[in-house]
Short mmCIF file of C-alpha atoms in Angstrom, two decimals:
data_model
loop_
_atom_site.label_atom_id
_atom_site.label_comp_id
_atom_site.label_asym_id
_atom_site.label_seq_id
_atom_site.Cartn_x
_atom_site.Cartn_y
_atom_site.Cartn_z
CA MET A 256 0.00 0.00 0.00
CA THR A 257 1.40 3.39 -1.03
CA GLY A 258 0.49 7.03 -0.57
CA SER A 259 -0.84 8.97 2.38
CA THR A 260 -1.97 7.04 5.43
CA GLU A 261 -3.96 9.98 6.83
CA ILE A 262 -7.27 9.15 8.50
CA ARG A 263 -9.74 12.03 8.09
CA PRO A 264 -12.94 12.63 10.09
CA PHE A 265 -16.07 12.27 7.96
CA ARG A 266 -19.69 13.32 8.23
CA ILE A 267 -22.46 12.41 5.83
CA ASP A 268 -23.80 15.64 4.33
CA VAL A 269 -25.79 14.97 1.18
CA PRO A 270 -26.53 18.08 -0.91
CA GLN A 271 -30.20 19.04 -0.84
CA ALA A 272 -30.14 19.09 -4.63
CA ASP A 273 -29.55 15.32 -4.59
CA ILE A 274 -32.59 14.76 -2.37
CA ASP A 275 -34.73 17.02 -4.56
CA ASP A 276 -33.53 15.19 -7.67
CA LEU A 277 -34.46 11.82 -6.16
CA ARG A 278 -37.97 12.99 -5.31
CA GLU A 279 -38.44 14.43 -8.78
CA ARG A 280 -37.31 11.22 -10.44
CA LEU A 281 -39.66 9.21 -8.23
CA ALA A 282 -42.55 11.50 -9.16
CA TRP A 283 -41.86 11.02 -12.87
CA THR A 284 -41.51 7.24 -12.78
CA ARG A 285 -42.80 5.49 -15.88
CA TRP A 286 -44.54 2.41 -14.54
CA GLY A 287 -44.64 -0.82 -16.50
CA THR A 288 -47.85 -2.72 -17.11
CA PRO A 289 -48.14 -5.59 -14.62
CA VAL A 290 -49.16 -9.11 -15.60
CA ALA A 291 -52.66 -9.83 -14.32
CA GLY A 292 -52.53 -11.94 -11.19
CA GLY A 293 -48.75 -11.89 -11.06
CA GLY A 294 -47.16 -12.16 -7.63
CA TRP A 295 -43.64 -12.09 -6.24
CA GLU A 296 -42.71 -15.19 -8.24
CA ARG A 297 -42.39 -12.92 -11.31
CA GLY A 298 -40.49 -10.20 -9.46
CA VAL A 299 -41.55 -7.23 -7.33
CA PRO A 300 -45.30 -6.61 -7.81
CA THR A 301 -46.15 -3.20 -9.25
CA ASP A 302 -48.71 -2.31 -6.58
CA TYR A 303 -46.27 -3.00 -3.76
CA LEU A 304 -43.45 -1.09 -5.45
CA ARG A 305 -45.63 1.94 -6.28
CA GLU A 306 -46.70 2.23 -2.66
CA LEU A 307 -43.14 1.84 -1.38
CA ALA A 308 -41.80 4.37 -3.89
CA GLU A 309 -44.46 6.89 -2.90
CA TYR A 310 -43.55 6.42 0.75
CA TRP A 311 -39.90 6.95 -0.18
CA ARG A 312 -40.80 10.14 -2.04
CA THR A 313 -43.21 11.73 0.44
CA SER A 314 -42.67 10.24 3.92
CA TYR A 315 -39.15 8.89 4.27
CA ASP A 316 -36.92 11.36 6.13
CA TRP A 317 -33.33 11.06 4.91
CA ARG A 318 -32.17 13.99 7.02
CA GLY A 319 -33.32 12.26 10.20
CA HIS A 320 -31.46 9.08 9.31
CA GLU A 321 -28.42 11.04 8.17
CA ALA A 322 -28.32 12.77 11.58
CA ALA A 323 -28.64 9.42 13.37
CA LEU A 324 -25.75 7.98 11.35
CA ASN A 325 -23.63 11.02 12.10
CA LYS A 326 -23.86 10.30 15.82
CA TYR A 327 -21.31 7.55 15.20
CA PRO A 328 -17.65 8.49 14.66
CA GLN A 329 -16.90 8.15 10.95
CA PHE A 330 -13.69 8.47 8.99
CA ILE A 331 -12.18 8.12 5.51
CA THR A 332 -8.68 7.00 4.59
CA ARG A 333 -7.16 6.33 1.20
CA ILE A 334 -5.96 2.76 0.68
CA ASP A 335 -4.61 1.31 -2.56
CA GLY A 336 -5.93 4.22 -4.59
CA VAL A 337 -9.48 4.35 -3.19
CA ASP A 338 -11.19 6.08 -0.31
CA VAL A 339 -12.38 3.73 2.43
CA HIS A 340 -15.18 5.07 4.60
CA PHE A 341 -15.70 3.47 7.99
CA LEU A 342 -17.36 3.79 11.37
CA HIS A 343 -14.98 3.42 14.30
CA VAL A 344 -16.81 3.00 17.59
CA ARG A 345 -14.56 2.31 20.54
CA SER A 346 -15.81 0.51 23.64
CA PRO A 347 -15.66 2.13 27.08
CA GLU A 348 -14.13 -1.15 28.28
CA PRO A 349 -10.31 -0.92 28.25
CA ASN A 350 -9.77 -4.61 27.37
CA ALA A 351 -12.24 -4.70 24.49
CA LEU A 352 -11.28 -6.79 21.45
CA PRO A 353 -11.09 -4.91 18.11
CA LEU A 354 -13.60 -6.38 15.64
CA LEU A 355 -14.05 -5.54 11.97
CA LEU A 356 -17.62 -6.05 10.67
CA ALA A 357 -17.85 -6.70 6.91
CA HIS A 358 -21.11 -6.22 5.02
CA GLY A 359 -21.99 -7.62 1.60
CA TRP A 360 -24.50 -6.93 -1.20
CA PRO A 361 -27.09 -5.45 -1.10
CA GLY A 362 -26.01 -4.39 2.37
CA SER A 363 -24.09 -1.50 3.87
CA VAL A 364 -22.87 -0.28 7.24
CA VAL A 365 -26.55 0.38 7.96
CA GLU A 366 -26.94 -3.37 8.59
CA PHE A 367 -25.01 -3.12 11.85
CA LEU A 368 -26.61 -0.11 13.53
CA ASP A 369 -28.67 -2.14 16.00
CA VAL A 370 -25.70 -4.17 17.22
CA ILE A 371 -23.20 -1.36 17.75
CA GLY A 372 -24.39 -0.55 21.28
CA PRO A 373 -24.61 -4.14 22.57
CA LEU A 374 -21.25 -5.13 21.06
CA THR A 375 -19.29 -2.09 22.20
CA ASP A 376 -20.94 -1.61 25.58
CA PRO A 377 -22.39 -4.89 26.86
CA ARG A 378 -22.34 -3.56 30.42
CA SER A 379 -25.10 -1.09 29.47
CA HIS A 380 -27.08 -3.73 27.55
CA GLY A 381 -27.36 -6.48 30.15
CA GLY A 382 -24.21 -8.27 29.07
CA ASP A 383 -20.78 -9.15 30.40
CA PRO A 384 -18.22 -6.32 30.00
CA GLY A 385 -15.68 -9.03 29.20
CA ASP A 386 -17.48 -9.48 25.84
CA ALA A 387 -16.85 -5.90 24.69
CA PHE A 388 -15.52 -4.96 21.25
CA HIS A 389 -14.00 -1.91 19.60
CA LEU A 390 -15.88 -1.86 16.27
CA VAL A 391 -14.51 -0.98 12.85
CA ILE A 392 -17.28 -1.04 10.22
CA PRO A 393 -16.08 -0.20 6.70
CA SER A 394 -18.13 0.54 3.64
CA MET A 395 -16.66 -2.01 1.24
CA PRO A 396 -14.56 -0.43 -1.54
CA GLY A 397 -16.97 0.33 -4.35
CA PHE A 398 -19.94 0.54 -1.98
CA GLY A 399 -21.57 3.57 -0.35
CA PHE A 400 -19.23 6.33 0.75
CA SER A 401 -16.21 4.18 -0.16
CA GLY A 402 -17.03 4.57 -3.81
CA PRO A 403 -17.58 4.48 -6.61
CA VAL A 404 -14.44 2.53 -7.51
CA LYS A 405 -13.47 3.32 -11.10
CA GLU A 406 -10.66 0.84 -11.74
CA THR A 407 -10.64 -2.89 -12.29
CA GLY A 408 -9.17 -5.51 -9.99
CA TRP A 409 -11.14 -4.91 -6.82
CA ASN A 410 -11.97 -8.49 -5.89
CA ILE A 411 -12.40 -10.10 -2.48
CA GLY A 412 -8.67 -10.65 -1.98
CA ARG A 413 -7.92 -6.99 -2.62
CA VAL A 414 -10.68 -5.91 -0.27
CA ALA A 415 -9.20 -8.14 2.44
CA GLN A 416 -5.78 -6.57 1.91
CA ALA A 417 -7.32 -3.11 2.22
CA TYR A 418 -9.00 -4.11 5.49
CA LYS A 419 -5.71 -5.47 6.78
CA GLU A 420 -4.11 -2.10 6.04
CA LEU A 421 -7.02 -0.27 7.67
CA MET A 422 -6.66 -2.19 10.92
CA SER A 423 -2.92 -1.59 10.86
CA ARG A 424 -3.43 2.16 10.46
CA LEU A 425 -5.75 2.13 13.43
CA GLY A 426 -3.02 0.52 15.51
CA TYR A 427 -4.78 -2.81 16.04
CA GLU A 428 -2.31 -5.70 16.14
CA LYS A 429 -4.75 -8.40 17.25
CA TYR A 430 -8.36 -8.36 16.18
CA GLY A 431 -11.33 -10.43 15.06
CA THR A 432 -13.53 -10.13 12.02
CA GLN A 433 -17.15 -10.91 11.20
CA GLY A 434 -18.95 -10.94 7.87
CA GLY A 435 -22.11 -11.95 6.08
CA ASP A 436 -22.92 -12.43 2.39
CA MET A 437 -19.87 -11.04 0.52
CA GLY A 438 -18.57 -10.20 3.98
CA ALA A 439 -18.47 -13.97 4.59
CA PHE A 440 -15.96 -14.10 1.71
CA VAL A 441 -13.99 -11.11 2.99
CA ALA A 442 -13.74 -12.19 6.64
CA PRO A 443 -12.08 -15.58 5.91
CA ALA A 444 -9.88 -13.90 3.26
CA LEU A 445 -8.78 -11.37 5.87
CA GLY A 446 -8.04 -14.26 8.22
CA LYS A 447 -5.71 -15.72 5.57
CA ALA A 448 -4.16 -12.36 4.63
CA ALA A 449 -3.45 -11.41 8.24
CA THR A 450 -2.90 -14.72 10.00
CA GLU A 451 -0.63 -13.13 12.59
CA ASN A 452 -3.27 -10.54 13.43
CA VAL A 453 -6.72 -12.14 13.13
CA VAL A 454 -7.62 -14.11 16.24
CA GLY A 455 -10.97 -15.36 14.97
CA VAL A 456 -13.37 -15.24 12.02
CA HIS A 457 -17.16 -15.29 12.49
CA VAL A 458 -19.56 -15.56 9.53
CA ASN A 459 -23.26 -15.68 8.76
CA ALA A 460 -25.08 -15.93 5.41
CA ALA A 461 -22.08 -18.00 4.31
CA THR A 462 -22.04 -19.67 0.89
CA TYR A 463 -18.91 -20.64 -1.06
CA GLY A 464 -16.44 -22.33 1.22
CA PHE A 465 -19.32 -23.41 3.47
CA ILE A 466 -21.45 -25.39 0.99
CA PRO A 467 -20.71 -28.27 -1.41
CA TYR A 468 -18.64 -27.34 -4.44
CA GLY A 469 -20.39 -28.99 -7.37
CA ASP A 470 -22.89 -31.86 -7.33
CA VAL A 471 -23.46 -34.14 -4.36
CA SER A 472 -23.71 -37.87 -5.02
CA GLU A 473 -26.79 -39.88 -4.10
CA GLU A 474 -24.65 -41.89 -1.68
CA GLU A 475 -23.61 -38.76 0.19
CA LEU A 476 -27.11 -37.30 0.14
CA ALA A 477 -28.31 -40.48 1.86
CA THR A 478 -26.13 -39.58 4.86
CA PHE A 479 -27.62 -36.09 5.23
CA SER A 480 -29.65 -35.05 8.25
CA GLU A 481 -33.06 -33.45 7.68
CA VAL A 482 -31.54 -30.02 8.34
CA GLU A 483 -28.83 -30.63 5.74
CA LYS A 484 -31.43 -31.78 3.22
CA GLU A 485 -33.45 -28.61 3.82
CA ARG A 486 -30.40 -26.46 3.20
CA MET A 487 -29.55 -28.34 0.02
CA ALA A 488 -33.12 -27.76 -1.15
CA ARG A 489 -32.76 -24.01 -0.47
CA LEU A 490 -29.46 -24.00 -2.36
CA LYS A 491 -31.09 -25.73 -5.34
CA THR A 492 -33.98 -23.25 -5.31
CA TRP A 493 -31.50 -20.37 -5.31
CA LYS A 494 -29.56 -21.85 -8.25
CA ASP A 495 -32.70 -22.66 -10.26
CA ASP A 496 -34.90 -19.68 -9.45
CA GLY A 497 -32.99 -17.02 -7.54
CA SER A 498 -29.54 -16.53 -9.02
CA ALA A 499 -30.31 -14.36 -12.07
CA TYR A 500 -29.00 -11.25 -10.28
CA PHE A 501 -25.71 -13.11 -9.63
CA GLN A 502 -25.32 -14.04 -13.27
CA VAL A 503 -25.92 -10.47 -14.44
CA HIS A 504 -23.57 -8.97 -11.82
CA ALA A 505 -20.89 -11.53 -12.65
CA THR A 506 -21.10 -11.15 -16.43
CA ARG A 507 -22.57 -7.77 -17.52
CA PRO A 508 -22.73 -5.46 -14.46
CA GLN A 509 -22.22 -2.27 -16.45
CA THR A 510 -25.23 -2.90 -18.69
CA LEU A 511 -27.48 -3.19 -15.66
CA ALA A 512 -25.84 -0.21 -13.96
CA HIS A 513 -26.89 2.19 -16.74
CA GLY A 514 -30.58 1.61 -16.05
CA LEU A 515 -30.43 1.39 -12.27
CA THR A 516 -28.17 4.41 -11.87
CA ASP A 517 -30.76 6.44 -13.79
CA SER A 518 -33.90 5.05 -12.17
CA PRO A 519 -34.36 5.06 -8.40
CA VAL A 520 -37.41 2.82 -8.72
CA GLY A 521 -35.39 0.34 -10.76
CA GLN A 522 -32.67 0.31 -8.14
CA LEU A 523 -35.25 0.04 -5.35
CA ALA A 524 -36.90 -2.95 -7.02
CA TRP A 525 -33.59 -4.74 -7.63
CA ILE A 526 -32.57 -4.40 -3.98
CA VAL A 527 -35.91 -4.79 -2.20
CA GLU A 528 -36.52 -8.08 -4.04
CA LYS A 529 -33.55 -9.51 -2.14
CA PHE A 530 -34.77 -8.12 1.16
CA LYS A 531 -38.03 -9.94 0.52
CA GLU A 532 -36.52 -13.24 -0.65
CA TRP A 533 -33.68 -13.44 1.85
CA THR A 534 -35.38 -12.35 5.08
CA PHE A 535 -37.26 -14.75 7.32
CA PRO A 536 -39.89 -15.88 6.61
CA THR A 537 -39.47 -15.49 2.84
CA GLU A 538 -43.24 -15.64 2.33
CA ALA A 539 -43.72 -12.39 4.24
CA LEU A 540 -43.13 -8.84 3.07
CA PRO A 541 -39.68 -7.53 3.99
CA GLU A 542 -41.20 -4.98 6.38
CA GLU A 543 -42.33 -7.85 8.57
CA ALA A 544 -38.68 -8.83 9.12
CA LEU A 545 -37.06 -5.41 9.40
CA ASP A 546 -37.83 -1.72 9.61
CA ARG A 547 -38.97 -0.12 6.33
CA ASP A 548 -36.99 3.07 6.93
CA ARG A 549 -33.84 1.08 7.68
CA MET A 550 -34.29 -0.77 4.40
CA LEU A 551 -34.68 2.50 2.50
CA THR A 552 -31.64 4.00 4.24
CA ASN A 553 -29.66 1.03 2.99
CA VAL A 554 -30.94 1.69 -0.56
CA MET A 555 -29.95 5.36 -0.18
CA PHE A 556 -26.34 4.32 0.43
CA TYR A 557 -26.30 3.00 -3.15
CA TRP A 558 -28.41 5.71 -4.77
CA LEU A 559 -26.78 8.81 -3.26
CA THR A 560 -23.22 7.61 -3.87
CA ASP A 561 -23.65 6.29 -7.43
CA THR A 562 -22.22 2.95 -6.35
CA PHE A 563 -24.67 0.41 -7.71
CA GLY A 564 -22.40 -0.28 -10.67
CA SER A 565 -19.12 -0.58 -8.78
CA ALA A 566 -20.80 -2.72 -6.11
CA ALA A 567 -22.21 -5.11 -8.72
CA ASN A 568 -18.79 -5.14 -10.37
CA LEU A 569 -17.37 -6.97 -7.32
CA TYR A 570 -19.13 -10.10 -8.59
CA TYR A 571 -17.52 -9.72 -12.01
CA GLU A 572 -14.08 -9.24 -10.49
CA ASN A 573 -14.44 -12.31 -8.31
CA MET A 574 -15.53 -14.51 -11.19
CA HIS A 575 -12.81 -13.27 -13.56
CA SER A 576 -9.86 -12.74 -11.24
CA GLY A 577 -8.46 -16.26 -11.19
CA GLY A 578 -8.02 -15.68 -7.47
CA ASP A 579 -7.38 -18.15 -4.67
CA TRP A 580 -10.56 -20.19 -4.21
CA SER A 581 -8.68 -23.10 -2.72
CA GLN A 582 -9.92 -25.07 0.22
CA GLU A 583 -6.59 -24.98 2.01
CA ARG A 584 -7.50 -25.24 5.66
CA PRO A 585 -6.12 -22.38 7.79
CA THR A 586 -5.63 -22.58 11.55
CA THR A 587 -7.50 -19.39 12.44
CA PRO A 588 -10.60 -20.29 14.51
CA VAL A 589 -13.88 -19.90 12.63
CA GLY A 590 -17.38 -19.53 14.02
CA VAL A 591 -20.48 -20.01 11.86
CA ALA A 592 -23.98 -18.77 12.62
CA VAL A 593 -26.62 -20.38 10.40
CA PHE A 594 -29.91 -18.51 10.51
CA ALA A 595 -33.23 -19.83 9.26
CA GLU A 596 -32.73 -18.81 5.61
CA ASP A 597 -29.00 -19.67 5.42
CA ILE A 598 -27.52 -22.67 3.57
CA ALA A 599 -24.16 -23.41 5.24
CA ILE A 600 -23.53 -27.11 5.95
CA ARG A 601 -20.93 -27.99 8.55
CA ARG A 602 -19.35 -31.02 6.84
CA TYR A 603 -18.40 -28.81 3.87
CA ALA A 604 -17.41 -25.81 5.95
CA GLU A 605 -14.88 -27.96 7.79
CA TYR A 606 -13.02 -28.85 4.58
CA GLY A 607 -11.52 -25.39 4.32
CA ASN A 608 -12.06 -23.82 7.74
CA ASN A 609 -10.98 -24.48 11.31
CA VAL A 610 -14.55 -24.51 12.62
CA VAL A 611 -14.65 -24.33 16.41
CA HIS A 612 -18.14 -22.86 16.83
CA TRP A 613 -21.40 -23.64 15.01
CA SER A 614 -24.89 -22.35 15.78
CA ASP A 615 -28.18 -23.20 14.08
CA PHE A 616 -31.12 -20.83 14.51
CA GLU A 617 -34.80 -21.27 13.73
CA ARG A 618 -35.40 -17.60 12.99
CA GLY A 619 -33.57 -14.80 11.26
CA GLY A 620 -32.44 -14.57 7.69
CA HIS A 621 -29.71 -13.25 5.44
CA PHE A 622 -29.58 -9.83 7.12
CA ALA A 623 -29.26 -11.21 10.63
CA ALA A 624 -27.80 -8.11 12.29
CA MET A 625 -30.89 -6.18 11.13
CA GLU A 626 -33.49 -8.93 11.53
CA VAL A 627 -32.44 -10.56 14.79
CA PRO A 628 -29.82 -8.33 16.40
CA ASP A 629 -30.26 -10.15 19.72
CA LEU A 630 -29.31 -13.55 18.26
CA PHE A 631 -26.56 -12.07 16.14
CA THR A 632 -25.00 -10.24 19.09
CA GLU A 633 -25.06 -13.24 21.40
CA ASP A 634 -23.54 -15.57 18.82
CA VAL A 635 -20.71 -13.15 18.06
CA ARG A 636 -20.08 -12.81 21.79
CA ALA A 637 -20.20 -16.58 22.32
CA PHE A 638 -17.72 -17.33 19.55
CA PHE A 639 -15.20 -14.71 20.55
CA ARG A 640 -15.56 -15.73 24.18
CA LYS A 641 -14.01 -19.03 23.13
CA VAL A 642 -11.28 -17.20 21.20
CA ARG A 643 -10.47 -14.90 24.10
CA SER A 644 -10.23 -17.82 26.51
CA GLY A 645 -8.22 -19.95 24.10
CA SER A 646 -10.68 -22.84 24.37
#
């Protein structure tokens, strides 16, 4: 890493012209003709999206959420040619463990707002002060206020290297990391990139590296538990009926970006579909799993920063980088939280990870820190309790 290592204070201060432009675009949306009787199986229903877009235009208060976000200490530093925006919330407990939280797509730092207090200050939230963390929560390069990234080559490995440099600049020699979705790629990659520094890796919404690679034989399927069979069924459903977004991101992200960078309703539909399909229960509307305003604030992180394209491009970079996707088993302790809509299977996770902690939950989905912050917090505490004690 070259160049300045300066860490600059940062506050979110979106120009009013950008808010006015968003509302004007929403007001002038050209709505497509829905298919009669069509439900979510064809995509986001027009009636639902029109109502949500109107709420976004007339009732959602960005300034209120902007002010709430600005209550947390935020910073920007330039690493490997890009600005990296991050929250840095230190615990009042002197022996707190530094912990980097890594979001994925279509997430942002907004995912973690409900767990910041309990993780940094357990004493004030009914917990053990010995479980306290100093939190570092970056916007992934290319996402939110860390973007847009304009050059090629920003794959998971490069993100992990940037996070390693970030923690070094903050003076943290020993630390843990946690990630979900793409963050569940980044966290293990950071564990490999900084083996002398990372004391433990915790993941949720884990996929590659935690599921079978390729087909599973009938003989092996016969040994599966009912839970494993259910997760394989969810994986098959995703491959057959839910992975179109992945294919587009991984092959032609720029084509999609032209439309969604111009249309807030298009971008809203693309993202809210995943909040609906990946929250628990999937049959419910996303607002039944998480707060509507929080969901819209997450969408705003993409819209206001013009980062939909560079965020989608991460998929392309990963699929075309020829990077290290090996299953070489590191020694860094790994903890896995599997929520109700997740698909991780322990027998496959153990091929390439030193799994010392595994939790199965009957509620919660892909966005666990938003959906079930209580379960998420306790599992992170429980895993790192083992790491801290050396057990």
